[in-house]
Amino acid sequence: MRRFYRGRDLSRVHSVAELADMARRRLPYFAWEYLSGGAQDELTLTDNLDGFSAYGLHARAMVPCHPPATARAVLGRVLPVPLLIGPTGYNGLLHRDADIHLARAATARGLPFCLSTAANTSLEALVAAVPEVNLWFQLYAMGDPRVQNDLLRRAAAVGSRTLLLTCDAMVLGNREWDRRNFAKPRQLAWRNTLDVLRHPRWLQQVMWPAGLPGMGNLEPYLPLNERNALGSMAFIGRQMDSLLDWDKLARLRDQWGERLLLKGVLHPADVERAIALGLDGVVVSNHGGRQLDGAPSSLAALAAVAPQARGRLSLLLDGGIRRGSDIVKALALGADAVLLGRATLYGVAVAGEAGAGRALDLLTQELVQTLNLMGCTHLSHLGRDNLWERRR
């Protein structure tokens, strides 16, 4: 009988899907839904995964299987593999100090870690815990310029030299299944409260001793009596700048003198505007299928924008990476690197740093194996001629 492993020995976990199954069983349902769900009918969430299965890989014969060259320069820094842990918010719902665990897993493997504005761990606390981290910072545009300016000051002060501005979440997507877990905003329905009690490991891993964590980056701007989970959520809901536009991005480009990328790009015309503003890169992303349902899959959008970006700015992809072969397909279609979201979150929910590290190691091993099986000796050799379109 085929079934995933159900124990605790991470060496017996053989795929990101297996980590996801373990996370599903270990998390209360409302936390699993927050992690895994999407907007409305979840068309884009599904397409993000199916988009990779639309492509097959060509294999060349009689190529010796030496270890392939997987290193790649991304934004001026050579990475051992072209991936990093991307920004995700409120990871403390999965594991206490999840942001720190993720950063440690990435740093131990020479990879960057991107901290979200909505992280539970602050910029300062993260760098104190992981001093060697290659820290990127993701910014949600704030309605109060004093708050945004201070976030930028703090990011620079702790050594972050790469900023990602997220542009696809000015209003929140309609995540219906997530909302059905609550009787009213931020108050669990009774059945979900009972379900939480059935997960004592999660209660110890997340809730003990002080309950749900607040958002560490936002705490300095909250009244003392609102420096908690509910206060942080209410604050970021009020502060999100729903009037973000290209003029404001141009001002941010002038203000932030280091590397600046725009995250949430899906259309070739937006790549052209990013180039015109002098951005260093764009992240092709539909927010993991959690915003506009019906938006193109990340891989389909990548194929559409790659001709505009090639050689003019860095092109990264976010969304749907579950296999090393997915990374190969993204690189073949023009991506310089990929960002991981759910893949490493499944791992951190299961076993903190060790679980996130297992996800990174599995993807790296699969990447190497895929290249060997294809007869591809160097990432620079990848292109569209390595792909063929499968009938669906």
CSV table of C-alpha atoms in Angstrom, one decimal, residues 106-366:
chain,number,residue,atom,x,y,z
A,106,ALA,CA,18.9,29.0,4.6
A,107,THR,CA,22.1,30.5,6.1
A,108,ALA,CA,23.5,27.0,6.8
A,109,ARG,CA,23.2,26.3,3.1
A,110,GLY,CA,24.6,29.6,1.8
A,111,LEU,CA,21.2,30.8,0.7
A,112,PRO,CA,19.4,34.1,1.2
A,113,PHE,CA,16.4,34.5,3.5
A,114,CYS,CA,13.7,37.2,2.9
A,115,LEU,CA,11.9,38.5,6.0
A,116,SER,CA,8.4,39.8,5.6
A,117,THR,CA,7.0,43.1,6.9
A,118,ALA,CA,4.3,40.8,8.5
A,119,ALA,CA,6.9,38.5,10.1
A,120,ASN,CA,6.6,37.6,13.8
A,121,THR,CA,10.3,38.1,14.4
A,122,SER,CA,11.6,41.6,14.0
A,123,LEU,CA,14.5,42.6,11.8
A,124,GLU,CA,16.7,43.2,14.8
A,125,ALA,CA,15.8,40.0,16.6
A,126,LEU,CA,16.4,37.9,13.5
A,127,VAL,CA,19.9,39.3,12.9
A,128,ALA,CA,20.7,38.9,16.5
A,129,ALA,CA,19.8,35.2,16.3
A,130,VAL,CA,21.3,34.6,12.9
A,131,PRO,CA,24.2,37.1,12.5
A,132,GLU,CA,25.5,35.6,9.2
A,133,VAL,CA,22.2,35.7,7.4
A,134,ASN,CA,22.0,37.0,3.9
A,135,LEU,CA,19.0,39.1,4.7
A,136,TRP,CA,16.5,40.4,2.2
A,137,PHE,CA,13.5,42.4,3.3
A,138,GLN,CA,10.0,42.4,1.9
A,139,LEU,CA,8.1,45.7,2.2
A,140,TYR,CA,4.3,46.2,2.2
A,141,ALA,CA,3.8,49.8,1.3
A,142,MET,CA,2.5,51.6,4.4
A,143,GLY,CA,-0.1,54.4,4.3
A,144,ASP,CA,1.9,56.3,7.0
A,145,PRO,CA,5.2,57.4,5.4
A,146,ARG,CA,6.8,57.7,8.8
A,147,VAL,CA,6.2,54.0,9.4
A,148,GLN,CA,7.5,53.0,6.0
A,149,ASN,CA,10.6,55.2,6.2
A,150,ASP,CA,11.4,53.8,9.6
A,151,LEU,CA,11.1,50.2,8.3
A,152,LEU,CA,13.5,51.1,5.6
A,153,ARG,CA,15.9,52.7,8.0
A,154,ARG,CA,15.8,49.6,10.3
A,155,ALA,CA,16.3,47.2,7.3
A,156,ALA,CA,19.4,49.1,6.2
A,157,ALA,CA,20.7,49.3,9.8
A,158,VAL,CA,20.7,45.5,10.2
A,159,GLY,CA,22.5,45.1,6.9
A,160,SER,CA,19.8,44.2,4.4
A,161,ARG,CA,20.8,45.3,0.9
A,162,THR,CA,17.9,43.8,-1.1
A,163,LEU,CA,14.4,45.1,-0.8
A,164,LEU,CA,11.3,43.5,-2.3
A,165,LEU,CA,8.2,45.7,-2.7
A,166,THR,CA,5.1,43.6,-2.9
A,167,CYS,CA,2.5,45.1,-5.2
A,168,ASP,CA,-0.2,42.5,-5.4
A,169,ALA,CA,-1.7,42.7,-1.9
A,170,MET,CA,-3.0,46.3,-1.6
A,171,VAL,CA,-6.3,44.7,-0.9
A,172,LEU,CA,-6.7,41.2,0.4
A,173,GLY,CA,-7.9,38.4,-1.8
A,174,ASN,CA,-11.2,36.6,-0.9
A,175,ARG,CA,-9.9,33.6,1.0
A,176,GLU,CA,-13.3,32.0,1.7
A,177,TRP,CA,-12.2,28.7,3.2
A,178,ASP,CA,-9.8,30.5,5.6
A,179,ARG,CA,-12.7,32.8,6.7
A,180,ARG,CA,-15.0,29.9,7.3
A,181,ASN,CA,-12.9,28.8,10.3
A,182,PHE,CA,-13.9,32.0,12.2
A,183,ALA,CA,-17.2,32.9,13.7
A,184,LYS,CA,-16.2,36.5,13.5
A,185,PRO,CA,-12.9,38.2,12.5
A,186,ARG,CA,-10.1,36.7,14.5
A,187,GLN,CA,-12.4,34.6,16.7
A,188,LEU,CA,-12.4,30.8,15.9
A,189,ALA,CA,-15.6,29.0,15.4
A,190,TRP,CA,-16.4,26.5,18.2
A,191,ARG,CA,-15.6,23.5,16.0
A,192,ASN,CA,-12.1,24.9,15.3
A,193,THR,CA,-11.5,25.7,18.9
A,194,LEU,CA,-12.2,22.0,19.7
A,195,ASP,CA,-9.9,21.0,16.9
A,196,VAL,CA,-7.1,23.1,18.4
A,197,LEU,CA,-7.4,21.2,21.7
A,198,ARG,CA,-6.8,18.0,19.7
A,199,HIS,CA,-3.4,19.2,18.8
A,200,PRO,CA,-1.4,19.5,22.1
A,201,ARG,CA,2.0,19.4,20.3
A,202,TRP,CA,1.0,22.5,18.3
A,203,LEU,CA,-0.3,24.2,21.5
A,204,GLN,CA,3.2,23.6,23.1
A,205,GLN,CA,5.0,24.5,19.9
A,206,VAL,CA,3.2,27.8,19.2
A,207,MET,CA,0.9,29.0,22.0
A,208,TRP,CA,3.1,28.3,25.1
A,209,PRO,CA,3.9,30.4,27.1
A,210,ALA,CA,2.5,33.7,25.7
A,211,GLY,CA,-0.2,32.8,23.1
A,212,LEU,CA,-0.1,33.8,19.5
A,213,PRO,CA,2.8,36.0,18.6
A,214,GLY,CA,2.5,39.6,17.3
A,215,MET,CA,4.2,41.0,14.3
A,216,GLY,CA,7.7,41.9,15.5
A,217,ASN,CA,8.4,44.5,12.8
A,218,LEU,CA,5.3,46.4,13.6
A,219,GLU,CA,5.5,46.4,17.4
A,220,PRO,CA,7.3,49.7,17.7
A,221,TYR,CA,4.4,51.5,16.0
A,222,LEU,CA,1.7,50.0,18.2
A,223,PRO,CA,0.3,51.3,21.5
A,224,LEU,CA,1.7,49.3,24.4
A,225,ASN,CA,-1.7,47.6,25.1
A,226,GLU,CA,-2.0,46.4,21.5
A,227,ARG,CA,1.4,44.8,21.1
A,228,ASN,CA,-0.1,41.4,20.5
A,229,ALA,CA,-1.4,39.3,17.6
A,230,LEU,CA,-4.8,41.0,17.3
A,231,GLY,CA,-3.3,44.5,17.6
A,232,SER,CA,-0.7,43.7,14.9
A,233,MET,CA,-3.3,42.3,12.5
A,234,ALA,CA,-5.6,45.3,13.0
A,235,PHE,CA,-2.7,47.7,12.5
A,236,ILE,CA,-1.4,46.2,9.2
A,237,GLY,CA,-5.0,46.1,7.9
A,238,ARG,CA,-5.3,49.8,8.5
A,239,GLN,CA,-1.8,50.7,7.2
A,240,MET,CA,-1.7,48.9,3.9
A,241,ASP,CA,-1.4,51.5,1.2
A,242,SER,CA,-4.2,50.7,-1.3
A,243,LEU,CA,-3.1,53.7,-3.5
A,244,LEU,CA,0.4,52.4,-4.3
A,245,ASP,CA,1.3,53.3,-7.9
A,246,TRP,CA,4.3,53.7,-10.2
A,247,ASP,CA,5.0,57.2,-9.0
A,248,LYS,CA,5.4,56.0,-5.4
A,249,LEU,CA,7.6,53.2,-6.7
A,250,ALA,CA,9.8,55.8,-8.4
A,251,ARG,CA,10.1,57.7,-5.1
A,252,LEU,CA,11.1,54.5,-3.4
A,253,ARG,CA,13.7,53.8,-6.0
A,254,ASP,CA,15.2,57.3,-5.3
A,255,GLN,CA,15.0,56.7,-1.5
A,256,TRP,CA,16.4,53.1,-1.4
A,257,GLY,CA,19.9,53.1,-2.8
A,258,GLU,CA,20.5,49.4,-2.7
A,259,ARG,CA,18.9,46.6,-4.7
A,260,LEU,CA,15.2,47.0,-5.3
A,261,LEU,CA,12.8,44.4,-6.8
A,262,LEU,CA,9.1,44.5,-7.5
A,263,LYS,CA,7.2,41.4,-6.4
A,264,GLY,CA,3.9,40.5,-7.9
A,265,VAL,CA,4.6,41.1,-11.6
A,266,LEU,CA,2.6,39.0,-14.2
A,267,HIS,CA,2.5,41.2,-17.3
A,268,PRO,CA,5.2,42.0,-19.9
A,269,ALA,CA,4.2,45.7,-19.8
A,270,ASP,CA,4.9,45.9,-16.1
A,271,VAL,CA,8.4,44.5,-16.7
A,272,GLU,CA,9.1,47.3,-19.1
A,273,ARG,CA,8.0,49.9,-16.6
A,274,ALA,CA,10.2,48.3,-13.9
A,275,ILE,CA,13.1,48.5,-16.3
A,276,ALA,CA,12.4,52.1,-17.0
A,277,LEU,CA,12.4,52.9,-13.3
A,278,GLY,CA,15.8,51.3,-12.9
A,279,LEU,CA,14.7,48.4,-10.7
A,280,ASP,CA,17.2,45.6,-10.2
A,281,GLY,CA,14.7,42.8,-10.7
A,282,VAL,CA,11.1,41.6,-10.6
A,283,VAL,CA,9.6,38.6,-8.9
A,284,VAL,CA,7.0,36.9,-11.1
A,285,SER,CA,4.3,36.0,-8.5
A,286,ASN,CA,0.6,35.7,-8.0
A,287,HIS,CA,1.0,35.6,-4.2
A,288,GLY,CA,0.6,31.9,-4.1
A,289,GLY,CA,-2.9,31.9,-5.6
A,290,ARG,CA,-4.1,33.9,-2.5
A,291,GLN,CA,-5.0,37.1,-4.2
A,292,LEU,CA,-6.6,37.4,-7.7
A,293,ASP,CA,-8.2,34.0,-8.5
A,294,GLY,CA,-7.9,33.5,-12.2
A,295,ALA,CA,-4.5,35.2,-12.5
A,296,PRO,CA,-2.1,33.2,-14.7
A,297,SER,CA,0.1,30.6,-13.1
A,298,SER,CA,3.5,31.8,-12.1
A,299,LEU,CA,5.1,29.6,-14.7
A,300,ALA,CA,2.8,30.8,-17.5
A,301,ALA,CA,3.5,34.4,-16.5
A,302,LEU,CA,7.2,33.7,-16.4
A,303,ALA,CA,7.1,32.4,-20.0
A,304,ALA,CA,5.3,35.6,-21.1
A,305,VAL,CA,7.6,38.1,-19.4
A,306,ALA,CA,11.0,36.5,-19.9
A,307,PRO,CA,11.7,38.0,-23.4
A,308,GLN,CA,11.3,41.5,-22.0
A,309,ALA,CA,13.5,40.8,-19.0
A,310,ARG,CA,16.3,38.9,-20.5
A,311,GLY,CA,19.6,40.6,-19.9
A,312,ARG,CA,18.0,43.8,-18.7
A,313,LEU,CA,17.1,43.0,-15.0
A,314,SER,CA,17.0,39.9,-12.7
A,315,LEU,CA,14.0,37.7,-13.1
A,316,LEU,CA,12.9,35.6,-10.2
A,317,LEU,CA,9.9,33.3,-9.9
A,318,ASP,CA,7.7,32.6,-6.8
A,319,GLY,CA,4.9,30.0,-6.6
A,320,GLY,CA,4.4,26.3,-7.0
A,321,ILE,CA,7.9,25.0,-6.5
A,322,ARG,CA,7.6,21.5,-5.1
A,323,ARG,CA,10.3,19.5,-7.0
A,324,GLY,CA,13.8,20.0,-8.2
A,325,SER,CA,12.5,19.5,-11.7
A,326,ASP,CA,10.2,22.5,-11.1
A,327,ILE,CA,13.3,24.6,-10.5
A,328,VAL,CA,14.8,23.3,-13.8
A,329,LYS,CA,11.7,24.2,-15.7
A,330,ALA,CA,11.6,27.7,-14.3
A,331,LEU,CA,15.3,28.3,-15.2
A,332,ALA,CA,14.7,26.9,-18.7
A,333,LEU,CA,11.9,29.4,-19.2
A,334,GLY,CA,14.2,32.3,-18.2
A,335,ALA,CA,14.2,32.6,-14.4
A,336,ASP,CA,17.5,33.5,-12.7
A,337,ALA,CA,16.4,31.9,-9.4
A,338,VAL,CA,13.2,30.8,-7.6
A,339,LEU,CA,11.7,31.7,-4.2
A,340,LEU,CA,10.3,29.1,-1.9
A,341,GLY,CA,7.2,29.7,0.2
A,342,ARG,CA,5.0,26.8,1.2
A,343,ALA,CA,7.8,24.2,0.6
A,344,THR,CA,9.9,25.3,3.5
A,345,LEU,CA,6.9,26.3,5.6
A,346,TYR,CA,5.7,22.7,5.5
A,347,GLY,CA,9.1,21.8,6.8
A,348,VAL,CA,9.2,24.4,9.6
A,349,ALA,CA,5.8,23.3,10.7
A,350,VAL,CA,7.0,19.8,11.1
A,351,ALA,CA,10.4,20.2,12.7
A,352,GLY,CA,11.6,23.8,12.8
A,353,GLU,CA,15.0,24.5,11.3
A,354,ALA,CA,15.6,20.8,10.7
A,355,GLY,CA,12.3,20.5,8.7
A,356,ALA,CA,13.0,23.6,6.7
A,357,GLY,CA,16.5,22.3,6.0
A,358,ARG,CA,15.1,19.0,4.9
A,359,ALA,CA,12.9,20.8,2.3
A,360,LEU,CA,15.9,22.7,1.0
A,361,ASP,CA,18.1,19.5,0.8
A,362,LEU,CA,15.4,17.5,-1.0
A,363,LEU,CA,14.9,20.2,-3.6
A,364,THR,CA,18.7,20.5,-4.1
A,365,GLN,CA,19.1,16.8,-4.4
A,366,GLU,CA,16.3,16.6,-6.9
